[in-house]
Amino acid sequence: MCEVQTHAVPKRLARQFEGLFPGRNLGDDAHMIVTIALQTKHRQSAMSPEMLEERAQLFGELVGRMQRFQSHFESAGHWCDFVDPATGAPFYTDSATTLVECDERYRKLGFEILELGCCRSLCNKTFGQCLVMTSAFIQAPEAEINAALYLLEGDGVASADGGAAADEIAKS
C-alpha cells in the first residue's frame, strides 16, 4: 500500500530546501513537492535482518517509481528530481546537501519525527512507523503533476480515466 501527497512550495517552505538543488530557486515559478510513502510490515524503529531486507527492497521500489515519474516530466520539458531514499541525496543533481528520512524538514510535509532515545523514526498518520518514503521536487503545473501521480501509485500503467481514479484513492 502507498500514500502519495502533493505540496505547493511557497517561498517560506522553499527557503527550507535551499542548497538541496544548487542553482535552482524552488521559490520561483510553479514548484511542487510530491511525497510517496510505502507501507512496511516491520516498524522501521525496530532493527532486525527482516526489517533491513524489506527496507532495501522497498527503497528499490521507490527509486523505480521515482525514475518513471522523473522521466515522464523530463520528456514533457519540465524539471524534476527526487531524493534517493538510501542516501538522502538528490538522485540526478550533484549536491552536497541531503534530505535524510528523519530530517526535521519532513515535518513541514505532514510527517512526524519520533525521538526514541536511541534513534529517530519517521512516521505518518496512515502507516505509523511502518513506512519508507521519499520525495520529488517538480517544476510543472499542478494539473500535470496530479495527472501523473499514477506513476507513483502502482505499476505505472494509466487507467482508462487517465489516472483520476488513482488520484481519488490517494486523496481519500
Backbone as ProteinMPNN parsed JSONL, in Angstrom:
{"seq_chain_A": "MCEVQTHAVPKRLARQFEGLFPGRNLGDDAHMIVTIALQTKHRQSAMSPEMLEERAQLFGELVGRMQRFQSHFESAGHWCDFVDPATGAPFYTDSATTLVECDERYRKLGFEILELGCCRSLCNKTFGQCLVMTSAFIQAPEAEINAALYLLEGDGVASADGGAAADEIAKS", "coords_chain_A": {"N_chain_A": [[0.837, -1.173, 0.0], [0.442, 2.282, -0.672], [0.996, 5.804, -0.111], [0.47, 8.866, -1.554], [1.261, 12.249, -1.687], [0.77, 15.676, -2.54], [2.407, 18.837, -2.441], [2.303, 22.291, -2.392], [4.849, 24.757, -2.992], [5.447, 27.319, -1.26], [7.224, 30.469, -0.829], [8.325, 30.564, 1.809], [8.517, 27.83, 2.553], [10.183, 26.987, 0.497], [12.617, 28.186, 1.171], [13.494, 26.503, 3.174], [14.601, 24.404, 1.841], [16.802, 25.315, 0.487], [19.814, 25.008, -1.31], [19.651, 22.264, -1.633], [19.165, 21.607, -4.269], [21.398, 22.818, -6.123], [21.644, 25.978, -7.762], [19.015, 26.113, -8.42], [16.073, 27.796, -7.749], [13.654, 27.122, -5.644], [11.571, 28.688, -4.832], [10.756, 30.202, -6.947], [8.574, 30.392, -9.776], [6.387, 27.603, -10.579], [6.775, 25.364, -8.447], [6.464, 22.122, -7.021], [6.182, 19.713, -4.384], [6.241, 16.26, -4.171], [5.38, 13.619, -2.149], [5.992, 10.201, -1.46], [4.975, 7.42, 0.303], [5.612, 4.16, 1.277], [4.018, 1.383, 2.682], [5.333, -0.665, 5.241], [5.974, -4.001, 6.53], [7.339, -4.272, 8.834], [8.114, -2.356, 11.72], [10.0, 0.572, 11.389], [11.666, 1.401, 13.342], [12.551, -0.713, 14.756], [15.209, -2.525, 14.633], [16.101, -5.247, 12.648], [17.152, -8.193, 10.875], [15.162, -8.877, 9.013], [13.687, -6.496, 8.79], [15.634, -4.793, 7.71], [16.116, -6.055, 5.261], [13.595, -5.869, 4.031], [13.399, -3.105, 3.911], [15.513, -2.406, 2.152], [14.558, -3.62, -0.194], [12.17, -2.186, -0.623], [13.208, 0.389, -0.91], [14.385, 0.123, -3.411], [12.04, -0.191, -4.912], [10.839, 2.335, -4.503], [12.75, 4.008, -5.784], [12.579, 3.051, -8.439], [9.899, 3.751, -9.099], [10.064, 6.526, -8.8], [11.972, 7.145, -10.765], [10.549, 6.576, -13.123], [8.562, 8.528, -12.86], [10.104, 10.922, -12.867], [11.257, 10.729, -15.417], [8.986, 10.936, -17.015], [8.275, 13.655, -16.621], [10.599, 14.941, -17.48], [10.591, 14.246, -20.206], [8.435, 15.72, -20.968], [9.424, 18.233, -20.877], [9.787, 19.44, -18.409], [11.379, 20.299, -15.294], [12.505, 17.943, -12.914], [13.427, 16.255, -9.995], [14.447, 13.82, -7.567], [14.711, 12.618, -4.173], [17.12, 10.33, -3.226], [16.199, 7.566, -1.444], [17.93, 5.962, 0.031], [20.276, 7.388, 0.514], [19.666, 10.061, 0.898], [20.457, 12.041, -0.772], [20.028, 14.211, -3.644], [18.839, 12.583, -6.58], [19.512, 13.006, -9.315], [20.778, 15.476, -9.381], [23.846, 17.033, -8.652], [24.844, 17.536, -5.451], [25.874, 18.86, -2.312], [24.243, 18.905, -0.197], [21.845, 17.141, 1.766], [18.747, 15.311, 2.285], [17.761, 13.517, 4.518], [15.745, 10.737, 5.737], [14.769, 11.232, 8.352], [14.885, 13.927, 8.648], [14.17, 17.102, 9.951], [12.794, 18.81, 8.265], [10.875, 17.328, 6.988], [8.691, 17.405, 8.632], [7.297, 19.641, 7.84], [6.001, 18.677, 5.686], [4.004, 17.052, 6.504], [4.788, 14.789, 7.946], [5.791, 13.018, 10.924], [8.387, 13.132, 13.316], [9.733, 10.867, 15.419], [11.323, 10.908, 18.523], [13.265, 8.575, 19.881], [15.11, 8.084, 21.835], [17.326, 6.147, 21.472], [17.348, 6.402, 18.772], [15.888, 8.002, 15.86], [12.682, 8.09, 14.365], [10.717, 8.095, 11.474], [7.317, 8.835, 10.911], [3.831, 8.579, 9.93], [0.311, 9.495, 9.806], [-1.148, 7.523, 8.499], [0.405, 5.097, 8.221], [1.862, 4.885, 10.55], [4.834, 3.962, 12.19], [5.544, 2.199, 10.287], [6.778, 2.535, 7.561], [8.486, 3.523, 4.546], [9.886, 6.202, 2.724], [10.071, 8.802, 0.192], [10.803, 11.83, -1.637], [9.809, 13.959, -4.344], [10.783, 16.744, -6.31], [9.352, 19.107, -8.316], [9.028, 21.148, -11.201], [6.373, 22.152, -12.574], [3.032, 22.542, -13.882], [0.363, 22.187, -11.52], [-1.855, 20.609, -12.289], [-0.774, 18.938, -14.272], [1.02, 17.491, -12.742], [-0.714, 16.176, -10.941], [-2.05, 14.567, -12.792], [-0.091, 12.742, -13.402], [0.386, 11.223, -11.176], [-0.336, 8.543, -11.001], [1.861, 7.121, -11.831], [3.408, 6.849, -9.592], [1.797, 5.54, -7.827], [1.358, 2.849, -8.315], [1.694, 0.278, -10.611], [2.493, 1.872, -12.682], [0.911, 2.09, -14.909], [-1.419, 3.782, -16.775], [-4.839, 4.308, -15.999], [-8.081, 3.858, -17.575], [-9.375, 6.24, -17.115], [-7.406, 8.124, -17.141], [-5.915, 8.191, -14.852], [-7.39, 9.41, -12.913], [-8.979, 7.99, -11.086], [-7.056, 6.786, -9.473], [-5.994, 9.093, -8.395], [-8.127, 9.916, -6.795], [-8.206, 7.829, -4.937], [-5.761, 8.222, -3.645], [-6.253, 10.635, -2.421], [-8.164, 10.039, -0.59]], "CA_chain_A": [[0.0, 0.0, 0.0], [1.231, 3.511, -0.708], [0.31, 7.079, 0.071], [1.125, 9.916, -2.325], [0.734, 13.571, -1.366], [1.398, 16.804, -3.234], [2.557, 20.028, -1.606], [2.767, 23.51, -3.045], [6.091, 25.244, -2.383], [5.515, 28.778, -1.091], [8.598, 30.953, -0.597], [8.798, 30.185, 3.147], [8.92, 26.427, 2.5], [11.313, 26.897, -0.44], [13.85, 28.543, 1.889], [13.903, 25.348, 3.974], [15.293, 23.446, 0.973], [17.889, 25.974, -0.246], [21.053, 24.244, -1.38], [19.427, 20.853, -1.982], [19.333, 21.562, -5.719], [22.169, 24.03, -6.425], [21.294, 26.697, -8.973], [17.56, 26.104, -8.613], [15.332, 28.522, -6.72], [12.349, 26.473, -5.529], [10.565, 29.716, -4.571], [10.342, 30.79, -8.21], [7.702, 29.619, -10.665], [5.432, 26.649, -10.015], [7.39, 24.142, -7.941], [5.653, 21.296, -6.129], [6.855, 18.564, -3.789], [5.395, 15.072, -4.09], [5.942, 12.592, -1.273], [5.419, 8.862, -1.571], [5.296, 6.555, 1.433], [5.203, 2.768, 1.101], [3.825, 0.706, 3.96], [6.204, -1.809, 5.514], [5.463, -4.975, 7.503], [8.134, -4.11, 10.054], [8.362, -0.995, 12.199], [11.334, 0.996, 10.975], [12.457, 1.71, 14.537], [12.954, -1.984, 15.365], [16.218, -3.118, 13.752], [16.18, -6.699, 12.525], [17.537, -8.544, 9.498], [13.971, -8.836, 8.165], [13.374, -5.093, 8.534], [16.649, -4.247, 6.803], [15.894, -6.647, 3.942], [12.384, -5.249, 3.496], [13.738, -1.709, 3.657], [16.312, -2.354, 0.922], [13.678, -3.976, -1.303], [11.244, -1.074, -0.86], [13.978, 1.512, -1.449], [14.461, -0.136, -4.846], [10.71, 0.093, -5.454], [10.687, 3.796, -4.52], [13.616, 4.574, -6.818], [11.995, 2.709, -9.737], [8.716, 4.583, -9.334], [10.5, 7.92, -8.971], [12.64, 7.286, -12.05], [9.483, 6.684, -14.136], [7.931, 9.831, -12.647], [11.047, 11.942, -13.332], [11.382, 10.581, -16.867], [7.744, 11.478, -17.578], [8.333, 15.122, -16.629], [11.714, 15.352, -18.329], [10.168, 14.128, -21.604], [7.455, 16.795, -21.217], [10.126, 19.508, -20.815], [9.733, 20.004, -17.056], [12.432, 19.865, -14.377], [12.079, 17.087, -11.807], [14.454, 15.427, -9.367], [13.928, 13.231, -6.348], [15.688, 12.291, -3.146], [17.433, 8.904, -3.11], [15.844, 7.222, -0.067], [19.033, 5.291, 0.725], [21.349, 8.314, 0.876], [19.156, 11.403, 1.179], [20.996, 12.969, -1.768], [19.255, 14.28, -4.89], [19.203, 11.463, -7.444], [20.118, 13.463, -10.571], [21.502, 16.727, -9.186], [25.032, 16.948, -7.807], [24.629, 18.445, -4.335], [26.49, 18.492, -1.035], [23.163, 18.929, 0.793], [20.998, 15.954, 1.737], [17.454, 15.338, 2.947], [17.589, 12.15, 5.022], [14.348, 10.48, 6.064], [14.36, 11.783, 9.657], [15.168, 15.355, 8.633], [13.084, 17.92, 10.518], [12.028, 19.467, 7.206], [9.728, 16.49, 6.615], [7.533, 17.82, 9.442], [6.565, 20.625, 7.041], [5.29, 17.938, 4.638], [2.997, 16.2, 7.121], [5.328, 13.627, 8.646], [6.198, 13.231, 12.302], [9.676, 12.528, 13.661], [9.705, 10.411, 16.805], [12.599, 10.823, 19.233], [13.149, 7.329, 20.639], [16.264, 7.914, 22.717], [18.419, 5.507, 20.736], [17.272, 6.748, 17.35], [14.724, 8.773, 15.437], [11.872, 7.33, 13.422], [9.736, 8.842, 10.707], [6.011, 8.186, 10.883], [2.708, 9.393, 9.476], [-0.97, 9.063, 10.367], [-1.655, 6.349, 7.799], [1.188, 3.88, 8.434], [2.626, 4.917, 11.798], [6.277, 3.786, 11.971], [5.721, 1.156, 9.267], [6.854, 3.153, 6.242], [9.674, 4.121, 3.94], [9.376, 7.261, 1.859], [10.965, 9.74, -0.462], [10.09, 12.983, -2.175], [10.226, 14.507, -5.636], [10.63, 18.185, -6.47], [8.97, 19.253, -9.715], [8.595, 22.447, -11.705], [5.35, 21.875, -13.583], [1.703, 22.906, -13.395], [-0.223, 21.222, -10.588], [-2.736, 19.689, -13.019], [0.074, 17.934, -14.924], [1.56, 16.632, -11.685], [-1.808, 15.311, -10.488], [-2.338, 13.598, -13.851], [0.999, 11.757, -13.478], [0.563, 10.528, -9.891], [-0.498, 7.099, -11.177], [3.195, 6.537, -11.989], [3.933, 6.585, -8.254], [0.832, 4.822, -7.009], [1.243, 1.417, -8.577], [2.572, -0.327, -11.612], [2.886, 2.852, -13.691], [0.041, 1.993, -16.065], [-2.556, 4.698, -16.643], [-6.157, 3.707, -16.119], [-8.881, 4.409, -18.66], [-9.773, 7.61, -16.776], [-6.219, 8.97, -17.121], [-5.32, 8.233, -13.531], [-8.256, 10.141, -11.975], [-9.404, 7.088, -10.005], [-5.92, 6.652, -8.57], [-5.901, 10.361, -7.672], [-9.159, 9.921, -5.758], [-7.781, 6.882, -3.898], [-4.678, 8.847, -2.895], [-6.779, 11.751, -1.639], [-9.074, 9.551, 0.46]], "C_chain_A": [[0.888, 1.243, 0.0], [0.34, 4.727, -0.481], [1.127, 8.132, -0.662], [0.455, 11.232, -1.971], [1.489, 14.625, -2.166], [1.378, 18.016, -2.314], [3.024, 21.193, -2.477], [4.016, 23.988, -2.311], [6.049, 26.775, -2.323], [6.948, 29.185, -0.735], [9.148, 30.539, 0.77], [9.272, 28.726, 3.18], [10.141, 26.262, 1.596], [12.631, 27.213, 0.259], [14.377, 27.373, 2.725], [14.764, 24.367, 3.152], [16.403, 24.088, 0.136], [19.143, 25.108, -0.186], [20.863, 22.793, -1.756], [19.616, 20.634, -3.478], [20.056, 22.833, -6.142], [21.775, 24.647, -7.768], [19.8, 26.75, -9.241], [16.901, 26.801, -7.437], [13.926, 27.937, -6.662], [11.225, 27.461, -5.244], [10.074, 30.405, -5.827], [9.422, 29.834, -8.966], [6.828, 28.63, -9.893], [6.132, 25.355, -9.597], [6.423, 23.437, -6.997], [6.562, 20.215, -5.546], [5.836, 17.444, -3.727], [6.098, 14.083, -3.18], [5.232, 11.278, -1.545], [5.92, 8.049, -0.383], [4.766, 5.162, 1.111], [5.093, 2.12, 2.476], [4.762, -0.496, 4.056], [5.507, -2.761, 6.481], [6.114, -4.754, 8.86], [8.264, -2.638, 10.434], [9.802, -0.634, 11.871], [12.204, 1.424, 12.149], [12.959, 0.451, 15.23], [13.907, -2.704, 14.421], [16.174, -4.641, 13.824], [16.627, -7.006, 11.105], [16.341, -8.48, 8.538], [13.606, -7.396, 7.811], [14.356, -4.506, 7.528], [16.476, -4.782, 5.387], [14.672, -6.015, 3.273], [12.662, -3.799, 3.09], [14.515, -1.557, 2.347], [15.446, -2.647, -0.305], [12.749, -2.812, -1.637], [11.961, 0.198, -1.324], [14.116, 1.347, -2.959], [13.15, 0.165, -5.55], [10.477, 1.605, -5.554], [11.504, 4.42, -5.638], [13.049, 4.274, -8.204], [10.789, 3.566, -10.076], [9.123, 6.036, -9.589], [11.22, 8.122, -10.301], [11.614, 7.388, -13.179], [8.824, 8.058, -14.07], [8.815, 10.947, -13.201], [11.168, 11.904, -14.853], [10.153, 11.152, -17.587], [7.827, 13.004, -17.685], [9.481, 15.629, -17.489], [11.307, 15.293, -19.801], [9.128, 15.188, -21.978], [8.095, 18.184, -21.117], [10.094, 20.19, -19.459], [10.887, 19.461, -16.214], [11.819, 19.029, -13.259], [13.302, 16.334, -11.297], [13.842, 14.868, -8.089], [15.07, 12.865, -5.417], [15.871, 10.777, -3.11], [17.143, 8.489, -1.672], [16.989, 6.568, 0.714], [20.09, 6.267, 1.23], [20.858, 9.685, 1.311], [19.651, 12.446, 0.189], [20.054, 13.06, -2.972], [19.76, 13.217, -5.864], [19.949, 11.914, -8.693], [20.979, 14.71, -10.423], [22.69, 16.5, -8.272], [24.904, 17.998, -6.7], [25.344, 17.933, -3.095], [25.448, 18.426, 0.075], [22.31, 17.679, 0.648], [19.68, 16.226, 2.47], [17.155, 13.91, 3.403], [16.189, 11.976, 5.591], [13.891, 11.02, 7.41], [14.679, 13.271, 9.772], [13.944, 16.127, 9.116], [12.223, 18.582, 9.443], [10.827, 18.641, 6.762], [8.506, 16.778, 7.476], [6.663, 18.798, 8.658], [5.727, 19.964, 5.945], [4.336, 16.904, 5.23], [3.487, 14.958, 7.828], [5.687, 14.011, 10.077], [7.538, 12.527, 12.511], [9.6, 12.153, 15.139], [11.118, 10.346, 17.359], [12.507, 9.621, 20.16], [14.308, 7.091, 21.593], [17.461, 7.365, 21.966], [18.476, 5.946, 19.283], [16.062, 7.634, 17.104], [13.988, 7.937, 14.399], [10.853, 8.25, 12.767], [8.403, 8.105, 10.774], [4.983, 9.14, 10.298], [1.421, 8.812, 10.036], [-1.458, 7.764, 9.746], [-0.931, 5.066, 8.194], [1.917, 3.831, 9.769], [4.118, 4.843, 11.488], [6.578, 2.757, 10.885], [5.72, 1.769, 7.873], [8.288, 3.459, 5.853], [9.139, 5.142, 2.946], [10.492, 8.0, 1.159], [10.126, 10.874, -1.034], [10.692, 13.412, -3.505], [9.94, 16.006, -5.624], [10.439, 18.425, -7.961], [8.625, 20.699, -10.026], [7.667, 22.172, -12.88], [4.008, 22.324, -13.023], [1.101, 21.792, -12.537], [-1.099, 20.191, -11.297], [-1.929, 18.586, -13.7], [0.665, 16.965, -13.901], [0.483, 15.662, -11.212], [-2.133, 14.234, -11.514], [-1.283, 12.495, -13.94], [1.193, 10.97, -12.181], [0.399, 9.022, -9.999], [0.85, 6.396, -11.339], [3.815, 6.163, -10.641], [3.054, 5.623, -7.469], [0.769, 3.328, -7.261], [2.228, 0.96, -9.606], [2.946, 0.613, -12.746], [2.052, 2.8, -14.943], [-1.156, 2.898, -15.835], [-3.859, 3.927, -16.785], [-6.918, 4.395, -17.248], [-9.297, 5.85, -18.391], [-8.568, 8.539, -16.65], [-5.595, 9.123, -15.757], [-6.203, 8.936, -12.51], [-8.709, 9.259, -10.827], [-8.281, 6.921, -8.995], [-5.739, 7.927, -7.765], [-6.913, 10.399, -6.529], [-8.784, 8.977, -4.619], [-6.712, 7.529, -3.034], [-5.2, 9.959, -1.994], [-7.672, 11.279, -0.493], [-8.347, 9.026, 1.677]], "O_chain_A": [[1.96, 1.247, 0.605], [-0.88, 4.679, -0.637], [2.326, 8.276, -0.424], [-0.772, 11.326, -1.954], [2.683, 14.489, -2.434], [0.459, 18.198, -1.516], [4.013, 21.087, -3.202], [4.215, 23.66, -1.141], [6.553, 27.449, -3.221], [7.774, 28.343, -0.383], [10.326, 30.197, 0.875], [10.31, 28.423, 3.768], [11.037, 25.477, 1.905], [13.651, 26.584, -0.024], [15.582, 27.271, 2.954], [15.551, 23.602, 3.71], [16.891, 23.479, -0.816], [19.481, 24.55, 0.858], [21.823, 22.139, -2.164], [20.156, 19.613, -3.905], [19.412, 23.825, -6.484], [21.597, 23.949, -8.766], [19.372, 27.38, -10.208], [17.134, 26.45, -6.28], [13.098, 28.22, -7.528], [10.052, 27.12, -5.395], [9.075, 31.123, -5.785], [9.5, 28.617, -8.801], [6.569, 28.809, -8.703], [6.082, 24.362, -10.323], [5.663, 24.077, -6.27], [7.578, 19.852, -6.14], [4.704, 17.645, -3.285], [7.261, 13.742, -3.397], [4.033, 11.244, -1.823], [7.117, 7.996, -0.101], [3.61, 5.005, 0.72], [5.967, 2.289, 3.325], [4.955, -1.238, 3.093], [4.563, -2.374, 7.169], [5.513, -5.017, 9.902], [8.495, -1.783, 9.579], [10.711, -1.443, 12.055], [13.369, 1.774, 11.958], [13.717, 0.54, 16.196], [13.47, -3.412, 13.513], [16.204, -5.236, 14.901], [16.493, -6.161, 10.22], [16.491, -8.074, 7.386], [13.257, -7.106, 6.667], [13.955, -3.802, 6.602], [16.668, -4.047, 4.418], [14.712, -5.669, 2.092], [12.205, -3.339, 2.044], [14.209, -0.684, 1.535], [15.589, -1.992, -1.337], [12.562, -2.486, -2.809], [11.38, 1.0, -2.055], [13.982, 2.317, -3.705], [13.142, 0.71, -6.653], [9.978, 2.095, -6.567], [11.0, 5.275, -6.366], [13.038, 5.156, -9.062], [10.661, 4.052, -11.199], [8.588, 6.691, -10.484], [11.085, 9.184, -10.908], [11.783, 8.193, -14.095], [8.56, 8.677, -15.101], [8.333, 11.819, -13.923], [11.178, 12.952, -15.499], [10.277, 11.774, -18.642], [7.487, 13.575, -18.721], [9.341, 16.65, -18.162], [11.642, 16.197, -20.567], [8.959, 15.515, -23.152], [7.407, 19.195, -21.254], [10.345, 21.392, -19.365], [11.318, 18.322, -16.39], [10.759, 19.358, -12.726], [14.11, 15.838, -12.082], [12.841, 15.384, -7.592], [16.233, 12.808, -5.817], [14.901, 10.03, -2.981], [17.778, 9.008, -0.754], [17.002, 6.624, 1.944], [20.732, 6.016, 2.25], [21.566, 10.397, 2.023], [19.297, 13.62, 0.303], [19.358, 12.094, -3.287], [20.964, 12.979, -5.962], [20.919, 11.271, -9.095], [21.831, 14.969, -11.273], [22.563, 15.851, -7.233], [24.86, 19.198, -6.975], [25.412, 16.728, -2.855], [25.737, 17.943, 1.17], [22.077, 17.209, -0.466], [19.528, 17.226, 3.171], [16.394, 13.188, 2.758], [15.517, 12.962, 5.896], [12.693, 11.247, 7.585], [14.735, 13.812, 10.876], [12.816, 15.827, 8.724], [11.053, 18.881, 9.683], [9.865, 19.186, 6.221], [7.39, 16.43, 7.091], [5.44, 18.791, 8.792], [4.857, 20.599, 5.35], [3.909, 15.984, 4.534], [2.676, 14.145, 8.271], [5.862, 15.188, 10.391], [7.785, 11.46, 11.949], [9.424, 13.015, 16.0], [12.01, 9.784, 16.724], [11.746, 9.646, 21.128], [14.46, 5.984, 22.108], [18.486, 8.034, 21.837], [19.524, 5.872, 18.642], [15.315, 7.969, 18.025], [14.598, 7.173, 13.652], [10.215, 9.071, 13.426], [8.37, 6.876, 10.699], [5.221, 10.342, 10.182], [1.437, 7.757, 10.669], [-2.124, 6.977, 10.419], [-1.575, 4.054, 8.474], [2.537, 2.815, 10.086], [4.613, 5.571, 10.627], [7.742, 2.478, 10.599], [4.79, 1.559, 7.094], [9.17, 3.627, 6.695], [8.056, 4.961, 2.389], [11.673, 7.855, 1.475], [8.9, 10.875, -0.928], [11.886, 13.259, -3.761], [8.98, 16.467, -5.007], [11.259, 18.001, -8.774], [8.008, 21.389, -9.215], [8.105, 21.986, -14.015], [3.864, 22.472, -11.81], [1.307, 20.607, -12.801], [-1.081, 19.015, -10.933], [-2.346, 17.429, -13.709], [0.793, 15.77, -14.164], [0.735, 14.463, -11.093], [-2.457, 13.105, -11.144], [-1.551, 11.428, -14.492], [2.089, 10.129, -12.106], [0.94, 8.286, -9.173], [0.975, 5.212, -11.023], [4.65, 5.261, -10.566], [3.526, 4.964, -6.542], [0.167, 2.604, -6.468], [3.43, 1.208, -9.506], [3.639, 0.207, -13.679], [2.425, 3.396, -15.954], [-1.831, 2.792, -14.811], [-3.962, 3.006, -17.595], [-6.456, 5.391, -17.805], [-9.545, 6.607, -19.329], [-8.696, 9.635, -16.105], [-4.837, 10.061, -15.514], [-5.814, 9.053, -11.348], [-8.815, 9.735, -9.696], [-8.527, 6.914, -7.789], [-5.376, 7.872, -6.59], [-6.6, 10.854, -5.429], [-9.021, 9.296, -3.454], [-6.749, 7.399, -1.811], [-4.647, 10.197, -0.92], [-7.91, 12.021, 0.459], [-8.983, 8.585, 2.634]]}, "name": "protein", "num_of_chains": 1, "seq": "MCEVQTHAVPKRLARQFEGLFPGRNLGDDAHMIVTIALQTKHRQSAMSPEMLEERAQLFGELVGRMQRFQSHFESAGHWCDFVDPATGAPFYTDSATTLVECDERYRKLGFEILELGCCRSLCNKTFGQCLVMTSAFIQAPEAEINAALYLLEGDGVASADGGAAADEIAKS"}
